[in-house]
Amino acid sequence: MTEVRTMLEPVPSEPGLRTKTYTLNMGPQHPSTHGVLRLLLELDGEEIIKCIPDMGYLHRAMEKLAENKTFHQFTPYTDRLDYLSPFHNNTTYMLTVEKLIGIEAPKRAQYIRTVGCELARISSHLLGLGTWALDVGAMTVFFLTFREREVIYNLFEMLTGARMMTSFARVGGVAADIDSKIETAIRNFLAYMPDKIDDYEDLLTHNRIWLGRTKGIGIFSAEQATALSLTGPNLRASGVNWDLRVQTPYMAYEDFDFDVPLGETGDIYDRYTVRIEEMRQSLRIIRQALDGMPEGPYQIDDPKITLPKKEDTYGSMEELIHHFKIVCEGVAAPPGEVYFAAENPKGELGFYIVGDGTSHAYRLHIRSPSFISIGALPTIVEGRMLSDVVAALGSVDIVLGECDR
Amino acid sequence: MSLDLWIEVILKCVVVFFIVLTIVAYLVLVERKVLAAMQSRVGPNRVGPQGLLQPAADAVKLMTKETVVPEEADRNLFLMAPVVSLVPALLAYSVIPLGSHINLFGREIQLHVTDINVALLFILAMSSIGVYGIFLGGWSSNNKYALMGGIRSSAQMISYELSMGMSVIGVIMLAGSFSLVDIVNAQSSIPFVVYQPVGFVLFWIAAMAEINRTPFDLPEAEPELVAGYHTEYSGMRFAMYFLGEYANLVTVCTIGALLFLGGWHVPWPAPTWMSPLWLALKVAALIFFAIWTRGTLPRFRFDQLMAFGWKVLLPVALLNIFVTALVMVLVD
């Protein structure tokens, strides 16, 4: 790289002959910026001198909207944060609301949530891997991962009624119970998926060109990754053992036995291997959750929080009033403030909610992992080639819906 | 030249022109279909049965679209560049034999437009001129992505052309001629790939780089450069680049089959009128391999590509020439 630099630097002995850098405006409409990211690149030939990510093209004022919506009404908005893992966003958000109210969903609901969250993790990693491989030029991986994502979407459709925007979490539980038909379908998926992950590995893991494009490039050292507040697979690829599912167990993760894959060098290749291995671990978790699915209710039994059965509202005055109050006013939360973060596919997704005693948030802040990751991008691309930008961008796995909020 | 010879040559020109354009148009469909099959998709299937009329639909669409010239672009160069890219690609077919000969109307008709004694040099020269089309197109577009695509392309093609030229020297030494007909006839018993396996591999890699195929498709790397040198092109001008690119794919696959795979010769006795079929099968196999490669491999980075060309391909090609010469001297 240094040779290229010295070659391109101005030659002082010859007056009138000089080189200069130029600005390339990559995005917001560009095939590999994963949505509407704009990267301002200062280039010297093909070498990146400076990279400035410019965000906000997908800003929808979500945090402000949350102040005018009841807790339940805000659930569909969380779908549209990281729209590649909506189920996990719903769940993380509801866990925060439950923490504010001071309740905990029943065990069965937590298991159902776990199954959905891990499916969402696989789905998100599949898309991240597919588009990333496409950016590096391996187009087949993209179509293969999308084939498997269709299977996961079918499962979500059976479980939640929606393929993508699930909005499945409720205060104190989930919207519906899981039945044997869905369980069979998920078990079929568990049997089907490992071979497919091997297929992606066959195409990429030992591919000389893929190795050349990923090994030793875009390195975050463990200190850098921590200092940049990276989380999730991006942090673990640098060898930092930090997984909220293990460090601060929530839902039912304590009950399951799974490994947290770690990288060694923190380069692009390590982020790839970590994600591949996380998919395998997710399959393990789903299998354990299905095997150990406890009997019992899927919502807590509290008329102030969960809707009564529809038929009860026809004959019972109290049930009718509760139904009316929950539908019209929403579930009230006590005054106070709470922060909760969960291990989303992209990293630590956190919600900070200030409650004022009503059924909507006084203030809601979203700590989105993609926002942090995109901020870390210039660290690894400056001084590299233009082609490394797309490989690095794919490797930090961002989604702009969550970035801009 | 007598009148009937004139008629024969003109007819051959027309026929070859249409054969090539039809093959190229359908090659686009074949590539999309084969890739689709590899990627668990269906591929184009809306226009006509199984999408067989897709090339016609594409042609109508591209011909009726407006050619947009960007503001501040160098208008003349911008409009000329695609022609410079397409015409040399088609000219190469004037010296490529498509078979041995057939007997028609009591005449023996040679299945090539012309057989000049420097055919191979002519093809290499034509492919070099094609670079101008790509570079001028990228340069005249007044677009940074297009400019970068053009620069990448010219650097890449210049460095790989050298290796490609070196890789076929072994074959020329064995055949003792630059004429493609002579080279094919020299392989009537054993194809040259047996004597020149390294040469064949080198030729194939360099050829893929020369015509910008995956994994060397950097000049038009979509995730990086949007569409590379043809970012600003639309309508028929874009179609010319597109046709030129696929015509080049057919050219290098045909050259590969002629130089290394024995051309139209097969190990079993076959009538001469079937010779175009054998050649077509070998070319189809090579084209399939190129599509397969596209479906499998990621893309090189620019500096890796240059390093590979200059530090690996070229020395190996020179070594190959040296070893070939040495063996020829020792055996004779």
Coordinates of C-alpha atoms in Angstrom, one line a residue, chain B:
Chain B
M1 CA -11.5 -13.5 -58.4
S2 CA -14.4 -15.0 -60.2
L3 CA -17.9 -13.9 -59.6
D4 CA -19.0 -17.1 -57.9
L5 CA -16.2 -16.8 -55.4
W6 CA -17.3 -13.3 -54.6
I7 CA -20.8 -14.5 -54.0
E8 CA -19.5 -17.3 -51.8
V9 CA -17.4 -15.0 -49.6
I10 CA -20.2 -12.4 -49.2
L11 CA -22.7 -15.1 -48.4
K12 CA -20.3 -16.5 -45.8
C13 CA -19.8 -13.1 -44.2
V14 CA -23.6 -12.6 -43.9
V15 CA -24.1 -16.1 -42.5
V16 CA -21.3 -15.9 -40.0
F17 CA -22.5 -12.4 -38.9
F18 CA -26.0 -13.7 -38.2
I19 CA -24.8 -16.9 -36.6
V20 CA -22.6 -15.0 -34.2
L21 CA -25.3 -12.5 -33.3
T22 CA -27.9 -15.2 -32.7
I23 CA -25.5 -17.2 -30.6
V24 CA -24.6 -14.1 -28.6
A25 CA -28.2 -13.2 -28.1
Y26 CA -29.1 -16.7 -26.9
L27 CA -25.9 -16.9 -24.9
V28 CA -27.4 -14.2 -22.6
L29 CA -30.4 -16.4 -22.1
V30 CA -28.4 -19.5 -21.6
E31 CA -26.2 -17.9 -19.0
R32 CA -29.3 -16.6 -17.1
K33 CA -30.9 -20.1 -17.3
V34 CA -27.8 -22.0 -16.3
L35 CA -27.0 -19.6 -13.4
A36 CA -30.7 -19.9 -12.3
A37 CA -30.4 -23.6 -12.2
M38 CA -27.3 -23.4 -10.1
Q39 CA -28.9 -20.9 -7.7
S40 CA -32.2 -22.8 -7.3
R41 CA -34.1 -20.2 -9.3
V42 CA -36.2 -20.6 -12.5
G43 CA -34.6 -17.9 -14.6
P44 CA -36.5 -16.0 -17.4
N45 CA -39.7 -17.8 -18.3
R46 CA -42.2 -15.0 -19.1
V47 CA -41.5 -14.3 -22.8
G48 CA -42.4 -17.2 -25.0
P49 CA -42.2 -20.9 -24.0
Q50 CA -39.6 -21.3 -21.3
G51 CA -38.5 -17.7 -21.9
L52 CA -37.1 -18.6 -25.3
L53 CA -38.2 -15.3 -26.8
Q54 CA -36.4 -13.3 -24.1
P55 CA -33.5 -12.2 -26.4
A56 CA -36.1 -10.8 -28.9
A57 CA -37.8 -8.9 -26.1
D58 CA -34.5 -7.6 -24.9
A59 CA -33.6 -6.5 -28.4
V60 CA -36.9 -4.6 -28.9
K61 CA -36.5 -3.0 -25.5
L62 CA -32.9 -1.9 -26.0
M63 CA -33.5 -0.6 -29.5
T64 CA -36.5 1.5 -28.6
K65 CA -34.8 3.1 -25.6
E66 CA -33.3 6.5 -25.8
T67 CA -29.5 6.9 -25.8
V68 CA -29.0 9.4 -23.0
V69 CA -25.8 11.4 -23.2
P70 CA -24.8 12.8 -19.9
E71 CA -24.2 16.5 -19.6
E72 CA -20.5 17.5 -19.8
A73 CA -19.8 14.1 -21.4
D74 CA -17.5 14.1 -24.5
R75 CA -20.4 13.5 -26.9
N76 CA -18.5 12.2 -29.9
L77 CA -16.3 9.8 -28.0
F78 CA -19.3 8.8 -25.8
L79 CA -21.3 7.7 -28.9
M80 CA -18.3 6.2 -30.7
A81 CA -16.9 4.1 -27.8
P82 CA -19.5 1.2 -27.9
V83 CA -18.9 0.8 -31.6
V84 CA -15.2 0.5 -31.0
S85 CA -15.9 -2.2 -28.5
L86 CA -18.3 -4.2 -30.6
V87 CA -16.8 -4.1 -34.1
P88 CA -13.4 -5.7 -33.3
A89 CA -15.3 -8.3 -31.3
L90 CA -17.2 -9.3 -34.4
L91 CA -14.2 -8.8 -36.8
A92 CA -12.4 -11.6 -35.0
Y93 CA -14.9 -14.1 -36.5
S94 CA -13.6 -13.3 -40.0
V95 CA -10.6 -15.5 -39.4
I96 CA -12.1 -18.1 -37.0
P97 CA -12.9 -21.4 -38.8
L98 CA -16.2 -22.9 -37.8
G99 CA -15.5 -26.3 -39.1
S100 CA -13.5 -28.0 -41.8
H101 CA -15.5 -27.9 -45.1
I102 CA -18.8 -29.0 -46.5
N103 CA -19.9 -29.9 -50.1
L104 CA -22.8 -27.8 -51.3
F105 CA -24.1 -27.4 -54.9
G106 CA -21.2 -29.4 -56.1
R107 CA -18.6 -27.0 -54.5
E108 CA -16.3 -27.6 -51.7
I109 CA -17.0 -24.8 -49.3
Q110 CA -14.4 -24.0 -46.6
L111 CA -16.1 -23.2 -43.3
H112 CA -14.2 -20.0 -42.7
V113 CA -14.5 -16.5 -44.2
T114 CA -10.8 -16.3 -44.7
D115 CA -7.7 -18.2 -43.7
I116 CA -4.9 -15.7 -43.3
N117 CA -1.5 -16.8 -42.2
V118 CA -1.4 -14.6 -39.1
A119 CA -5.0 -15.4 -37.9
L120 CA -4.0 -15.7 -34.3
L121 CA -2.2 -12.4 -34.3
F122 CA -5.1 -10.8 -35.9
I123 CA -7.5 -12.0 -33.2
L124 CA -5.1 -10.8 -30.4
A125 CA -4.9 -7.4 -32.2
M126 CA -8.6 -7.1 -32.5
S127 CA -9.1 -7.9 -28.8
S128 CA -6.6 -5.2 -28.0
I129 CA -8.6 -2.6 -30.0
G130 CA -11.7 -3.5 -27.9
V131 CA -10.0 -2.1 -24.9
Y132 CA -10.1 1.4 -26.4
G133 CA -13.9 1.1 -26.6
I134 CA -14.1 0.3 -22.9
F135 CA -11.6 2.9 -21.8
L136 CA -13.0 5.7 -24.0
G137 CA -16.5 4.9 -22.8
G138 CA -15.5 5.1 -19.2
W139 CA -13.5 8.2 -19.8
S140 CA -16.0 10.2 -21.8
S141 CA -18.9 9.5 -19.5
N142 CA -18.0 12.2 -17.0
N143 CA -18.7 9.8 -14.2
K144 CA -16.3 8.8 -11.5
Y145 CA -17.5 5.2 -11.4
A146 CA -17.3 4.9 -15.1
L147 CA -13.8 6.4 -15.1
M148 CA -12.6 4.0 -12.5
G149 CA -14.1 1.1 -14.4
G150 CA -12.3 2.3 -17.5
I151 CA -9.0 2.6 -15.7
R152 CA -9.3 -0.8 -14.1
S153 CA -10.3 -2.3 -17.4
S154 CA -7.3 -0.9 -19.4
A155 CA -4.8 -1.9 -16.7
Q156 CA -6.3 -5.3 -16.4
M157 CA -6.5 -6.0 -20.1
I158 CA -3.0 -4.8 -20.9
S159 CA -1.5 -7.0 -18.2
Y160 CA -3.5 -10.1 -19.1
E161 CA -3.1 -9.7 -22.8
L162 CA 0.6 -10.3 -22.4
S163 CA 0.0 -13.5 -20.5
M164 CA -2.6 -14.6 -23.0
G165 CA -0.2 -14.0 -25.9
M166 CA 2.6 -15.9 -24.1
S167 CA 0.3 -18.8 -23.2
V168 CA -0.5 -19.6 -26.9
I169 CA 3.1 -19.5 -28.0
G170 CA 3.6 -23.1 -27.0
V171 CA 0.8 -24.1 -29.4
I172 CA 2.3 -22.0 -32.2
M173 CA 5.6 -23.6 -31.7
L174 CA 4.1 -27.1 -31.9
A175 CA 2.0 -26.3 -34.9
G176 CA 4.6 -24.1 -36.6
S177 CA 1.9 -21.7 -37.9
F178 CA -0.3 -18.8 -36.9
S179 CA -3.1 -20.0 -39.2
L180 CA -6.0 -21.4 -37.1
V181 CA -6.8 -24.0 -39.8
D182 CA -3.2 -25.2 -39.8
I183 CA -3.2 -25.4 -36.0
V184 CA -6.4 -27.4 -35.9
N185 CA -5.1 -29.8 -38.6
A186 CA -1.9 -30.3 -36.6
Q187 CA -4.1 -31.7 -33.8
S188 CA -5.9 -34.4 -35.9
S189 CA -4.6 -37.2 -33.7
I190 CA -3.9 -35.7 -30.3
P191 CA -5.2 -32.3 -29.1
F192 CA -2.6 -29.8 -27.9
V193 CA -4.0 -29.8 -24.4
V194 CA -2.2 -33.0 -23.8
Y195 CA 1.2 -31.4 -24.7
Q196 CA 0.3 -28.0 -23.3
P197 CA -1.8 -28.5 -20.1
V198 CA -0.1 -25.5 -18.4
G199 CA -0.6 -23.4 -21.5
F200 CA -4.3 -24.2 -21.6
V201 CA -4.8 -23.3 -18.0
L202 CA -2.9 -20.1 -18.4
F203 CA -4.8 -19.3 -21.6
W204 CA -8.1 -19.9 -19.9
I205 CA -7.3 -17.7 -16.9
A206 CA -5.9 -14.9 -19.0
A207 CA -8.8 -15.1 -21.4
M208 CA -11.3 -14.8 -18.6
A209 CA -9.5 -11.7 -17.3
E210 CA -9.2 -10.3 -20.8
I211 CA -13.0 -10.4 -21.4
N212 CA -13.9 -9.3 -17.9
R213 CA -15.5 -12.5 -16.7
T214 CA -15.9 -13.5 -13.0
P215 CA -13.6 -13.7 -11.0
F216 CA -12.0 -10.9 -12.9
D217 CA -15.1 -8.8 -13.6
L218 CA -13.6 -5.8 -11.8
P219 CA -14.3 -3.1 -14.5
E220 CA -18.0 -3.6 -14.0
A221 CA -18.0 -4.8 -10.4
E222 CA -21.5 -3.9 -9.4
P223 CA -21.1 -3.6 -5.7
E224 CA -18.2 -1.3 -6.0
L225 CA -18.6 0.6 -9.3
V226 CA -22.4 0.4 -9.9
A227 CA -22.0 -0.7 -13.5
G228 CA -18.4 0.3 -14.2
Y229 CA -17.5 1.7 -17.5
H230 CA -21.0 1.5 -18.9
T231 CA -22.8 3.1 -16.0
E232 CA -24.0 6.0 -18.1
Y233 CA -25.0 4.0 -21.2
S234 CA -28.5 3.2 -22.1
G235 CA -30.4 1.8 -25.1
M236 CA -28.6 0.5 -28.1
R237 CA -25.2 1.9 -27.0
F238 CA -25.4 -0.2 -23.9
A239 CA -26.5 -3.2 -26.0
M240 CA -23.4 -2.8 -28.1
Y241 CA -21.2 -3.2 -25.0
F242 CA -23.3 -6.1 -23.9
L243 CA -23.1 -7.9 -27.2
G244 CA -19.4 -7.1 -27.5
E245 CA -18.8 -8.7 -24.2
Y246 CA -20.6 -11.9 -25.0
A247 CA -19.2 -12.0 -28.5
N248 CA -15.8 -12.0 -26.8
L249 CA -16.8 -14.8 -24.5
V250 CA -17.7 -16.9 -27.6
T251 CA -14.5 -15.9 -29.3
V252 CA -12.2 -16.9 -26.5
C253 CA -14.1 -20.2 -26.0
T254 CA -13.8 -20.9 -29.7
I255 CA -10.1 -20.0 -29.7
G256 CA -9.6 -22.3 -26.7
A257 CA -11.3 -25.1 -28.5
L258 CA -9.4 -24.6 -31.7
L259 CA -6.0 -24.2 -30.1
F260 CA -6.1 -26.7 -27.3
L261 CA -9.0 -29.1 -27.7
G262 CA -8.4 -30.2 -31.3
G263 CA -11.0 -28.0 -32.9
W264 CA -13.4 -30.1 -35.0
H265 CA -11.3 -33.3 -34.7
V266 CA -12.8 -36.1 -32.7
P267 CA -11.0 -39.3 -31.7
W268 CA -13.5 -41.4 -33.8
P269 CA -14.1 -41.3 -37.5
A270 CA -16.7 -38.7 -38.4
P271 CA -17.9 -37.2 -41.7
T272 CA -16.5 -33.7 -42.4
W273 CA -20.0 -32.1 -42.6
M274 CA -20.4 -32.9 -38.9
S275 CA -17.2 -30.9 -38.1
P276 CA -19.1 -27.7 -37.0
L277 CA -21.1 -29.8 -34.6
W278 CA -18.0 -31.2 -32.8
L279 CA -16.5 -27.7 -32.6
A280 CA -19.8 -26.3 -31.3
L281 CA -19.9 -29.0 -28.5
K282 CA -16.4 -28.2 -27.4
V283 CA -17.2 -24.4 -27.4
A284 CA -20.4 -25.1 -25.5
A285 CA -18.5 -27.0 -22.9
L286 CA -16.0 -24.2 -22.4
I287 CA -18.8 -21.6 -22.2
F288 CA -20.6 -23.7 -19.6
F289 CA -17.4 -23.8 -17.6
A290 CA -17.2 -20.0 -17.8
I291 CA -20.8 -19.7 -16.5
W292 CA -20.1 -22.2 -13.8
T293 CA -17.1 -20.2 -12.7
R294 CA -19.3 -17.2 -12.5
G295 CA -21.8 -19.0 -10.3
T296 CA -19.1 -20.2 -7.9
L297 CA -16.3 -17.7 -7.3
P298 CA -16.1 -14.3 -5.6
R299 CA -14.3 -11.4 -7.2
F300 CA -10.6 -10.5 -6.9
R301 CA -9.5 -7.1 -5.6
F302 CA -7.8 -4.8 -8.1
D303 CA -4.3 -5.0 -6.6
Q304 CA -4.6 -8.8 -6.1
L305 CA -5.6 -9.1 -9.8
M306 CA -2.6 -7.1 -11.0
A307 CA -0.2 -9.0 -8.7
F308 CA -1.6 -12.3 -9.9
G309 CA -1.2 -11.3 -13.6
W310 CA 2.4 -10.0 -13.4
K311 CA 3.8 -12.2 -10.6
V312 CA 2.2 -15.5 -11.3
L313 CA 0.8 -15.8 -14.8
L314 CA 3.5 -14.1 -16.7
P315 CA 6.5 -16.0 -15.2
V316 CA 4.7 -19.3 -15.5
A317 CA 3.9 -18.5 -19.1
L318 CA 7.5 -17.7 -19.9
L319 CA 8.6 -20.8 -18.1
N320 CA 6.1 -22.8 -20.2
I321 CA 7.6 -21.4 -23.4
F322 CA 11.1 -22.3 -22.2
V323 CA 10.2 -25.8 -21.2
T324 CA 8.3 -26.4 -24.5
A325 CA 11.3 -25.2 -26.5
L326 CA 13.6 -27.3 -24.5
V327 CA 11.6 -30.5 -25.0
M328 CA 11.1 -29.8 -28.7
V329 CA 14.9 -29.4 -29.1
L330 CA 15.6 -32.5 -27.1
V331 CA 13.0 -34.7 -28.8
D332 CA 14.0 -33.6 -32.4

